[in-house]
Amino acid sequence: MSRLRRLLLRRTASTDHAEPGLRRAERWRDSGLVDLPFYAALRGRAFASPLDAARDFVDHGMAERLSSHPLLDFHSLPAEVRRAWRRGRVDEVLQALADEHGRPRLVGPLAGSADPAAARAQALDLARALGATQVSDLPVIDWHEAGAQPRVPGRTSVVVVAAEVQATRRAVESILEDGRDELEVVVVEPGLPAHAALGLHASFHDRDGVSLFRVAQPAGEAAAADLGLVRTTGDVVVLLDPHVVVRRGWLGPLRDALADPDVAGVQPLVLRPDDSIHSAGLLTPSHDAPVHLLAGHPKEDALRLHDRALPATCGVAMAVRADDLVALRGWSADDPLGERLLRMRPGGFRLVPTSLVTWHRAPDPDQQEGTAPDRGVGEGLRWSLKLPSGPGRRGDLWGDTYFADALATALRDLGQEVVTRRRGAHESGPTHLDDVSVALRGLFPIPPTPGQVNVLWVISHPDDVDPEELEGYDVVCAASDAWSAELSSRTGREVVPLLQATEFVPPAEAAAGDRGTAEVVFVGNARADRDRPLVRKAVEAGVPLAVYGRGWEDLPDGVWRAEHVDNAELAGLYQRHGIVLADHWPDMARHGFIANRVFDALASGARVICDEVAGVNDVFDPRDVVVARTADDVARAVDELARTVPDPAVPRPSLTFSDRARTLLALVTATLDQRSAAEARP
């Protein structure tokens, strides 16, 4: 290669390396995503042209997670796009923002604003404040005036001092999903970096039930919380860490506990992300650091603390009467708030173990040791139910979670102590306290625990069960008569048939068969891997139908009713409709695993139309459970069931979890007796 050519190539390469900032800026400017007045205000400087602003943005603004347009929110982008943004990868970001025509689109809560001009004007005001070189002092609170402000009885005000945008959004969304009318959320932005202030503004500036207050300079959490407190209107105030996600039904029990005038304040049970306990309150030894009660334990262990006075609460979540907080001048006074509250109301603090929240910054179990109350003398065995359900709010909605909760209640009614462990925490915490391990085999295998009586109960997905999974288990049960016999034959060991069950009883206010509507009802989700053909056949048959669940966007108008039915309302829903559709996974149908929806419906006073399940009419009378293979079958079944009422003389099998609990207790007791007898032999 000639020297001249090498020089030319080197110069070209050098030019390519020197120019990418300009080329990236030109591409960003040409995208139409540069709002010059907004970005100039945000940066606190003037730009000669949109290209100058774009160059500053790609060289500096992207790394600082800023936006160049008031209606484009960095924090609403997927994680991989946010990473590309921070690294200044303009092409990747523009590709992710492209619509079906290849044009860049705005993304975020403000992008779909009904009044984009007003949304832009508000964002521009914030940009001017963020770009200002001088900031005002923290507001001074007039506590006398704050105490004179009226409070709304029954309203709860939740104060969240914001942190990372994604975490704060998740926390606030979980609060609002609780669905209480008398609820307000006050988000305090404590002088966070500009990108976070913009993200919080986009999220909450026009959100019903949420007010956003920005502190112009960085403020500590206590001072920021006080500024939020004086903007609340409820008679109860909850201070919530921004990394908390509240669980459904969390708020009512907290308010109920504050009805006792001697109680100084209350806290929910704070869980780790794996659903084990982070804190059930604090113990405060005189010379040592505070100790979290029950750290690492399953959440049910906290039930024994429900009526005990505690010296202090975990600061992650705390509910207090608003008047007390204002009278004590909030969180930021010299003395710790807990000590001041105890002087005012010496009855102490309370844990509300039925109010659950998840703290996503909880330390790992190895980094935290907890204290537990002693186990009572004369109690029954301690059972650990190990679930296939995942932790958190999503896992709360799994059918396996309701199944385990109902079984736990039935075992407690027999004098047993029961805890539950979700997937990911089967062997975490003090498992040495457990006497019995019950693996509820659904989607995932669960290994046995050495040193305990190990029970395997296969409740679904039998095709996924490898016979080798039975090794190490003292008792094996399965929710199918036929499959239990088949597996016994294949493995040479006893597999006890133990069908699914229900916790429901017929509603007292209406007799069985007294339908309140002519519609057939179905409750369940549709997914890409589960089309629910029985529902499609019912639609094809033209029967009056009501469907509850997610994923049903393609149903005819009027058929879909809601995404979710609370479990406490399910029995009443089934009884009111009187006829319930129940379908099964193909392997469950083939092997005779009757879904607990069938048990729930029958116990609610309804009757069932189901798909073809092996042996279903060996268990249930065909007058109660009708098998439908085609759309015509569905139509005929609906017609027949609508003309008749349930016959009390029809023989019905055991339906309840109480019966299943008695069977399990007998099997475990027999195993322990056999062990004792073996140990007693010389």
Tab-separated table of C-alpha atoms in Angstrom, residues 19-399:
chain	number	residue	atom	x	y	z
A	19	GLU	CA	-17.241	13.717	13.716
A	20	PRO	CA	-19.692	11.244	15.337
A	21	GLY	CA	-20.932	13.805	17.854
A	22	LEU	CA	-21.975	16.144	15.052
A	23	ARG	CA	-23.569	13.359	13.004
A	24	ARG	CA	-25.449	12.045	16.056
A	25	ALA	CA	-26.604	15.589	16.840
A	26	GLU	CA	-27.849	16.057	13.290
A	27	ARG	CA	-29.808	12.834	13.430
A	28	TRP	CA	-31.342	13.803	16.765
A	29	ARG	CA	-32.223	17.289	15.509
A	30	ASP	CA	-33.764	15.836	12.360
A	31	SER	CA	-35.921	13.496	14.475
A	32	GLY	CA	-38.036	16.437	15.610
A	33	LEU	CA	-37.445	15.563	19.266
A	34	VAL	CA	-35.675	18.806	20.171
A	35	ASP	CA	-37.889	21.422	21.827
A	36	LEU	CA	-35.423	24.305	21.896
A	37	PRO	CA	-37.090	26.520	24.574
A	38	PHE	CA	-37.615	23.523	26.864
A	39	TYR	CA	-34.105	22.120	26.579
A	40	ALA	CA	-32.509	25.570	26.881
A	41	ALA	CA	-34.501	26.245	30.050
A	42	LEU	CA	-33.555	22.849	31.441
A	43	ARG	CA	-29.847	23.445	30.809
A	44	GLY	CA	-30.005	27.056	32.048
A	45	ARG	CA	-28.331	28.444	28.936
A	46	ALA	CA	-29.134	29.706	25.444
A	47	PHE	CA	-28.483	27.740	22.255
A	48	ALA	CA	-27.946	29.387	18.880
A	49	SER	CA	-29.917	26.746	17.008
A	50	PRO	CA	-31.675	23.400	17.411
A	51	LEU	CA	-28.458	21.747	16.162
A	52	ASP	CA	-26.445	23.345	18.986
A	53	ALA	CA	-29.039	22.116	21.474
A	54	ALA	CA	-28.985	18.638	19.918
A	55	ARG	CA	-25.195	18.502	20.137
A	56	ASP	CA	-25.276	19.448	23.810
A	57	PHE	CA	-27.944	16.816	24.329
A	58	VAL	CA	-26.057	13.927	22.704
A	59	ASP	CA	-22.752	14.965	24.312
A	60	HIS	CA	-24.043	15.681	27.818
A	61	GLY	CA	-27.810	15.505	28.261
A	62	MET	CA	-28.196	11.849	27.326
A	63	ALA	CA	-25.582	10.773	29.858
A	64	GLU	CA	-27.435	12.783	32.507
A	65	ARG	CA	-30.736	11.049	31.551
A	66	LEU	CA	-32.313	14.358	30.526
A	67	SER	CA	-34.947	14.697	27.820
A	68	SER	CA	-34.854	17.158	24.956
A	69	HIS	CA	-38.642	17.286	24.674
A	70	PRO	CA	-41.191	17.960	27.437
A	71	LEU	CA	-43.492	15.119	26.303
A	72	LEU	CA	-40.753	12.472	25.967
A	73	ASP	CA	-40.059	10.696	29.258
A	74	PHE	CA	-36.736	8.882	29.686
A	75	HIS	CA	-38.050	6.823	32.604
A	76	SER	CA	-40.902	5.328	30.553
A	77	LEU	CA	-38.537	3.656	28.110
A	78	PRO	CA	-37.588	-0.041	28.374
A	79	ALA	CA	-34.417	-0.758	30.334
A	80	GLU	CA	-32.327	-1.575	27.256
A	81	VAL	CA	-33.351	1.699	25.597
A	82	ARG	CA	-32.500	3.640	28.750
A	83	ARG	CA	-29.047	2.052	28.705
A	84	ALA	CA	-28.550	3.040	25.068
A	85	TRP	CA	-29.764	6.564	25.899
A	86	ARG	CA	-27.226	6.991	28.710
A	87	ARG	CA	-24.448	5.803	26.400
A	88	GLY	CA	-25.441	8.295	23.707
A	89	ARG	CA	-26.389	5.647	21.150
A	90	VAL	CA	-28.669	7.814	19.067
A	91	ASP	CA	-29.412	5.251	16.345
A	92	GLU	CA	-30.521	2.613	18.860
A	93	VAL	CA	-32.759	5.074	20.691
A	94	LEU	CA	-34.345	6.419	17.504
A	95	GLN	CA	-34.943	2.891	16.264
A	96	ALA	CA	-36.716	2.037	19.535
A	97	LEU	CA	-38.810	5.210	19.301
A	98	ALA	CA	-39.858	4.630	15.677
A	99	ASP	CA	-43.528	4.028	14.919
A	100	GLU	CA	-44.818	1.691	12.209
A	101	HIS	CA	-43.945	4.335	9.598
A	102	GLY	CA	-40.413	4.812	10.914
A	103	ARG	CA	-41.152	8.186	12.467
A	104	PRO	CA	-39.947	8.948	16.020
A	105	ARG	CA	-42.753	8.993	18.571
A	106	LEU	CA	-43.124	10.545	21.965
A	107	VAL	CA	-43.268	8.128	24.898
A	108	GLY	CA	-44.442	8.629	28.471
A	109	PRO	CA	-47.424	9.762	30.524
A	110	LEU	CA	-47.487	13.203	28.888
A	111	ALA	CA	-47.271	11.880	25.320
A	112	GLY	CA	-50.972	11.081	25.280
A	113	SER	CA	-52.087	14.209	27.095
A	114	ALA	CA	-55.537	15.497	26.198
A	115	ASP	CA	-54.108	19.020	26.263
A	116	PRO	CA	-50.505	18.795	25.008
A	117	ALA	CA	-50.076	22.567	24.996
A	118	ALA	CA	-50.912	22.794	28.704
A	119	ALA	CA	-48.723	19.782	29.470
A	120	ARG	CA	-45.830	21.401	27.613
A	121	ALA	CA	-46.328	24.687	29.443
A	122	GLN	CA	-46.215	22.976	32.837
A	123	ALA	CA	-43.115	20.994	31.893
A	124	LEU	CA	-41.478	24.183	30.637
A	125	ASP	CA	-42.094	25.871	33.997
A	126	LEU	CA	-40.425	22.927	35.725
A	127	ALA	CA	-37.493	23.063	33.293
A	128	ARG	CA	-36.971	26.748	34.116
A	129	ALA	CA	-36.934	25.932	37.831
A	130	LEU	CA	-34.515	23.053	37.337
A	131	GLY	CA	-32.208	25.148	35.173
A	132	ALA	CA	-32.178	28.121	37.534
A	133	THR	CA	-28.800	28.967	39.047
A	134	GLN	CA	-30.363	30.147	42.321
A	135	VAL	CA	-32.732	28.095	44.426
A	136	SER	CA	-35.019	29.154	47.233
A	137	ASP	CA	-34.711	28.029	50.839
A	138	LEU	CA	-36.795	25.205	52.256
A	139	PRO	CA	-40.293	26.392	53.172
A	140	VAL	CA	-40.799	27.095	56.866
A	141	ILE	CA	-43.723	25.172	58.327
A	142	ASP	CA	-46.221	27.026	60.501
A	143	TRP	CA	-47.262	24.147	62.771
A	144	HIS	CA	-49.947	26.211	64.486
A	145	GLU	CA	-51.588	26.878	61.133
A	146	ALA	CA	-51.141	23.243	60.142
A	147	GLY	CA	-52.951	22.140	63.296
A	148	ALA	CA	-55.888	24.409	62.513
A	149	GLN	CA	-56.479	22.860	59.092
A	150	PRO	CA	-59.569	20.603	58.962
A	151	ARG	CA	-59.133	16.872	58.450
A	152	VAL	CA	-61.474	14.562	56.514
A	153	PRO	CA	-62.683	11.714	58.738
A	154	GLY	CA	-62.039	8.294	57.205
A	155	ARG	CA	-59.537	9.570	54.654
A	156	THR	CA	-56.013	8.145	54.616
A	157	SER	CA	-53.122	10.243	53.358
A	158	VAL	CA	-50.023	8.380	52.203
A	159	VAL	CA	-46.815	10.420	52.125
A	160	VAL	CA	-44.064	9.124	49.835
A	161	VAL	CA	-40.716	10.907	49.773
A	162	ALA	CA	-39.619	10.099	46.238
A	163	ALA	CA	-36.403	8.356	45.262
A	164	GLU	CA	-35.741	6.552	41.981
A	165	VAL	CA	-38.522	7.247	39.511
A	166	GLN	CA	-39.258	3.609	38.655
A	167	ALA	CA	-39.491	2.600	42.317
A	168	THR	CA	-41.655	5.585	43.249
A	169	ARG	CA	-44.017	4.950	40.340
A	170	ARG	CA	-44.360	1.309	41.351
A	171	ALA	CA	-45.089	2.254	44.956
A	172	VAL	CA	-47.755	4.817	44.055
A	173	GLU	CA	-49.427	2.534	41.513
A	174	SER	CA	-49.742	-0.202	44.130
A	175	ILE	CA	-51.352	2.254	46.563
A	176	LEU	CA	-53.876	3.487	44.013
A	177	GLU	CA	-54.817	-0.056	43.009
A	178	ASP	CA	-56.224	-0.600	46.494
A	179	GLY	CA	-59.336	1.127	45.184
A	180	ARG	CA	-60.379	3.076	48.298
A	181	ASP	CA	-62.270	6.283	47.615
A	182	GLU	CA	-61.024	8.094	50.721
A	183	LEU	CA	-57.351	7.895	49.873
A	184	GLU	CA	-54.832	10.486	48.780
A	185	VAL	CA	-51.150	10.172	47.951
A	186	VAL	CA	-48.742	13.055	48.510
A	187	VAL	CA	-45.440	12.574	46.679
A	188	VAL	CA	-42.624	14.862	47.813
A	189	GLU	CA	-39.758	15.309	45.367
A	190	PRO	CA	-36.880	16.230	47.712
A	191	GLY	CA	-34.598	18.111	45.333
A	192	LEU	CA	-33.651	15.115	43.180
A	193	PRO	CA	-31.575	15.414	39.974
A	194	ALA	CA	-33.304	16.998	37.015
A	195	HIS	CA	-34.039	13.753	35.183
A	196	ALA	CA	-35.818	12.353	38.250
A	197	ALA	CA	-37.800	15.554	38.775
A	198	LEU	CA	-38.937	15.420	35.147
A	199	GLY	CA	-39.895	11.749	35.431
A	200	LEU	CA	-41.912	12.311	38.592
A	201	HIS	CA	-43.641	15.326	37.067
A	202	ALA	CA	-44.597	13.274	34.005
A	203	SER	CA	-45.947	10.527	36.243
A	204	PHE	CA	-47.964	12.456	38.794
A	205	HIS	CA	-48.575	16.081	37.848
A	206	ASP	CA	-52.107	15.349	36.596
A	207	ARG	CA	-52.847	12.004	38.241
A	208	ASP	CA	-56.135	11.619	40.103
A	209	GLY	CA	-55.591	10.983	43.788
A	210	VAL	CA	-51.963	12.120	43.717
A	211	SER	CA	-50.423	15.482	44.515
A	212	LEU	CA	-46.765	16.187	43.765
A	213	PHE	CA	-44.790	18.753	45.744
A	214	ARG	CA	-41.273	19.679	44.683
A	215	VAL	CA	-38.633	20.923	47.113
A	216	ALA	CA	-36.349	23.343	45.328
A	217	GLN	CA	-33.170	22.149	47.049
A	218	PRO	CA	-32.061	18.750	48.364
A	219	ALA	CA	-33.858	17.939	51.611
A	220	GLY	CA	-33.497	15.115	54.105
A	221	GLU	CA	-36.217	12.504	54.293
A	222	ALA	CA	-37.653	13.765	57.597
A	223	ALA	CA	-37.831	17.399	56.450
A	224	ALA	CA	-39.355	16.348	53.118
A	225	ALA	CA	-41.892	14.143	54.904
A	226	ASP	CA	-42.951	17.078	57.090
A	227	LEU	CA	-43.519	19.196	53.985
A	228	GLY	CA	-45.721	16.417	52.685
A	229	LEU	CA	-47.538	16.040	56.014
A	230	VAL	CA	-48.776	19.648	56.065
A	231	ARG	CA	-50.266	19.117	52.598
A	232	THR	CA	-52.361	16.116	53.629
A	233	THR	CA	-56.067	16.212	54.465
A	234	GLY	CA	-56.733	12.758	55.941
A	235	ASP	CA	-57.190	11.899	59.606
A	236	VAL	CA	-54.626	9.077	59.289
A	237	VAL	CA	-51.212	9.527	57.680
A	238	VAL	CA	-48.995	6.714	56.411
A	239	LEU	CA	-45.327	7.380	55.717
A	240	LEU	CA	-44.243	4.901	53.072
A	241	ASP	CA	-40.758	4.218	51.782
A	242	PRO	CA	-40.644	4.709	47.989
A	243	HIS	CA	-39.271	1.193	47.502
A	244	VAL	CA	-42.374	-0.392	49.034
A	245	VAL	CA	-45.127	-2.130	47.085
A	246	VAL	CA	-48.301	-2.523	49.115
A	247	ARG	CA	-50.345	-5.699	48.833
A	248	ARG	CA	-54.082	-5.822	48.195
A	249	GLY	CA	-56.166	-5.094	51.275
A	250	TRP	CA	-53.278	-3.559	53.211
A	251	LEU	CA	-54.927	-0.335	54.357
A	252	GLY	CA	-58.172	-1.296	56.089
A	253	PRO	CA	-56.528	-3.352	58.875
A	254	LEU	CA	-54.137	-0.483	59.660
A	255	ARG	CA	-56.983	1.966	60.171
A	256	ASP	CA	-58.894	-0.563	62.248
A	257	ALA	CA	-55.914	-0.981	64.599
A	258	LEU	CA	-55.762	2.778	65.185
A	259	ALA	CA	-59.316	2.699	66.552
A	260	ASP	CA	-57.759	1.836	69.930
A	261	PRO	CA	-56.970	5.257	71.462
A	262	ASP	CA	-54.071	3.872	73.515
A	263	VAL	CA	-52.159	2.726	70.421
A	264	ALA	CA	-49.442	5.190	69.403
A	265	GLY	CA	-49.025	3.963	65.844
A	266	VAL	CA	-49.135	0.841	63.716
A	267	GLN	CA	-47.060	-0.825	61.046
A	268	PRO	CA	-47.869	-3.431	58.418
A	269	LEU	CA	-45.881	-6.626	58.163
A	270	VAL	CA	-42.880	-5.699	56.015
A	271	LEU	CA	-41.805	-8.516	53.688
A	272	ARG	CA	-38.708	-9.096	51.630
A	273	PRO	CA	-39.028	-9.606	47.871
A	274	ASP	CA	-39.156	-13.395	48.424
A	275	ASP	CA	-42.152	-12.972	50.783
A	276	SER	CA	-40.235	-13.830	53.940
A	277	ILE	CA	-40.384	-11.278	56.753
A	278	HIS	CA	-38.105	-8.250	56.837
A	279	SER	CA	-39.618	-6.738	59.972
A	280	ALA	CA	-42.540	-7.450	62.289
A	281	GLY	CA	-41.568	-4.503	64.458
A	282	LEU	CA	-38.486	-3.547	66.423
A	283	LEU	CA	-37.018	-4.567	69.733
A	284	THR	CA	-34.720	-1.965	71.226
A	285	PRO	CA	-32.179	-3.504	73.635
A	286	SER	CA	-30.712	-0.860	75.930
A	287	HIS	CA	-27.148	-1.008	74.610
A	288	ASP	CA	-27.518	-2.652	71.223
A	289	ALA	CA	-28.844	-1.703	67.829
A	290	PRO	CA	-32.567	-2.291	67.250
A	291	VAL	CA	-33.453	-5.835	66.210
A	292	HIS	CA	-36.120	-6.643	63.640
A	293	LEU	CA	-38.643	-9.142	64.932
A	294	LEU	CA	-39.015	-12.364	62.925
A	295	ALA	CA	-36.595	-11.357	60.174
A	296	GLY	CA	-36.353	-14.203	57.672
A	297	HIS	CA	-39.411	-16.062	59.001
A	298	PRO	CA	-42.472	-16.986	56.928
A	299	LYS	CA	-45.149	-14.315	57.195
A	300	GLU	CA	-47.573	-16.499	59.167
A	301	ASP	CA	-45.206	-16.470	62.154
A	302	ALA	CA	-46.189	-12.844	62.709
A	303	LEU	CA	-49.808	-13.763	63.455
A	304	ARG	CA	-48.921	-14.471	67.085
A	305	LEU	CA	-47.798	-10.848	67.515
A	306	HIS	CA	-51.081	-9.230	66.539
A	307	ASP	CA	-52.047	-8.110	70.056
A	308	ARG	CA	-48.608	-7.427	71.536
A	309	ALA	CA	-47.364	-3.929	72.299
A	310	LEU	CA	-44.100	-3.088	70.549
A	311	PRO	CA	-41.592	-0.445	71.627
A	312	ALA	CA	-40.900	0.713	68.060
A	313	THR	CA	-41.906	0.216	64.460
A	314	CYS	CA	-39.893	-0.352	61.317
A	315	GLY	CA	-39.466	2.942	59.480
A	316	VAL	CA	-40.317	1.463	56.099
A	317	ALA	CA	-44.076	1.893	56.639
A	318	MET	CA	-45.922	3.442	59.563
A	319	ALA	CA	-49.484	4.700	60.126
A	320	VAL	CA	-50.230	7.410	62.694
A	321	ARG	CA	-53.111	9.743	63.480
A	322	ALA	CA	-52.597	12.988	61.596
A	323	ASP	CA	-53.467	15.182	64.592
A	324	ASP	CA	-50.793	13.458	66.676
A	325	LEU	CA	-48.167	14.012	63.995
A	326	VAL	CA	-48.976	17.678	63.625
A	327	ALA	CA	-49.115	18.231	67.402
A	328	LEU	CA	-45.655	16.648	67.691
A	329	ARG	CA	-44.335	18.750	64.786
A	330	GLY	CA	-43.737	15.879	62.447
A	331	TRP	CA	-40.765	13.674	61.846
A	332	SER	CA	-37.921	16.196	61.875
A	333	ALA	CA	-38.043	17.428	65.485
A	334	ASP	CA	-35.027	16.801	67.712
A	335	ASP	CA	-36.365	13.733	69.551
A	336	PRO	CA	-37.193	10.576	67.575
A	337	LEU	CA	-40.854	10.484	66.598
A	338	GLY	CA	-41.386	7.089	68.227
A	339	GLU	CA	-40.324	8.367	71.648
A	340	ARG	CA	-42.583	11.416	71.338
A	341	LEU	CA	-45.557	9.279	70.296
A	342	LEU	CA	-45.040	6.929	73.248
A	343	ARG	CA	-45.095	9.860	75.652
A	344	MET	CA	-48.402	10.926	74.121
A	345	ARG	CA	-49.934	7.432	73.910
A	346	PRO	CA	-48.075	5.028	76.209
A	347	GLY	CA	-49.970	1.957	74.974
A	348	GLY	CA	-47.162	1.334	72.497
A	349	PHE	CA	-47.106	0.405	68.866
A	350	ARG	CA	-48.804	-2.503	67.139
A	351	LEU	CA	-47.991	-4.801	64.287
A	352	VAL	CA	-50.878	-5.548	61.941
A	353	PRO	CA	-49.834	-8.928	60.487
A	354	THR	CA	-52.726	-9.081	58.021
A	355	SER	CA	-51.544	-5.856	56.372
A	356	LEU	CA	-48.716	-6.780	54.024
A	357	VAL	CA	-46.189	-4.670	52.129
A	358	THR	CA	-43.067	-5.705	50.222
A	359	TRP	CA	-39.878	-3.688	50.650
A	360	HIS	CA	-37.706	-4.074	47.587
A	361	ARG	CA	-34.614	-2.813	49.374
A	362	ALA	CA	-34.771	-5.359	52.174
A	363	PRO	CA	-31.366	-6.862	53.004
A	364	ASP	CA	-30.545	-10.428	52.145
A	365	PRO	CA	-31.245	-13.007	54.862
A	366	ASP	CA	-27.518	-13.441	55.533
A	367	GLN	CA	-27.235	-9.726	56.313
A	368	GLN	CA	-29.979	-9.615	58.900
A	369	GLU	CA	-30.857	-11.597	61.973
A	370	GLY	CA	-34.264	-11.470	63.584
A	371	THR	CA	-35.779	-12.343	66.912
A	372	ALA	CA	-38.775	-14.648	67.176
A	373	PRO	CA	-41.262	-15.261	69.986
A	374	ASP	CA	-41.039	-18.650	71.632
A	375	ARG	CA	-43.168	-21.420	70.220
A	376	GLY	CA	-46.046	-22.274	72.534
A	377	VAL	CA	-46.121	-25.471	74.559
A	378	GLY	CA	-48.675	-28.096	73.552
A	379	GLU	CA	-49.181	-26.790	70.020
A	380	GLY	CA	-49.654	-29.175	67.112
A	381	LEU	CA	-47.084	-29.925	64.481
A	382	ARG	CA	-45.538	-27.099	62.522
A	383	TRP	CA	-46.342	-27.475	58.826
A	384	SER	CA	-44.525	-25.671	56.015
A	385	LEU	CA	-46.598	-25.491	52.812
A	386	LYS	CA	-44.290	-24.946	49.846
A	387	LEU	CA	-45.994	-23.283	46.911
A	388	PRO	CA	-45.232	-23.088	43.194
A	389	SER	CA	-46.525	-19.489	43.294
A	390	GLY	CA	-44.058	-16.653	42.974
A	391	PRO	CA	-43.779	-13.916	45.615
A	392	GLY	CA	-45.386	-10.490	45.643
A	393	ARG	CA	-48.610	-9.061	44.241
A	394	ARG	CA	-48.573	-11.233	41.111
A	395	GLY	CA	-48.103	-14.392	43.132
A	396	ASP	CA	-51.017	-13.369	45.350
A	397	LEU	CA	-53.347	-13.979	42.402
A	398	TRP	CA	-52.168	-17.492	41.581
A	399	GLY	CA	-54.760	-20.187	42.164
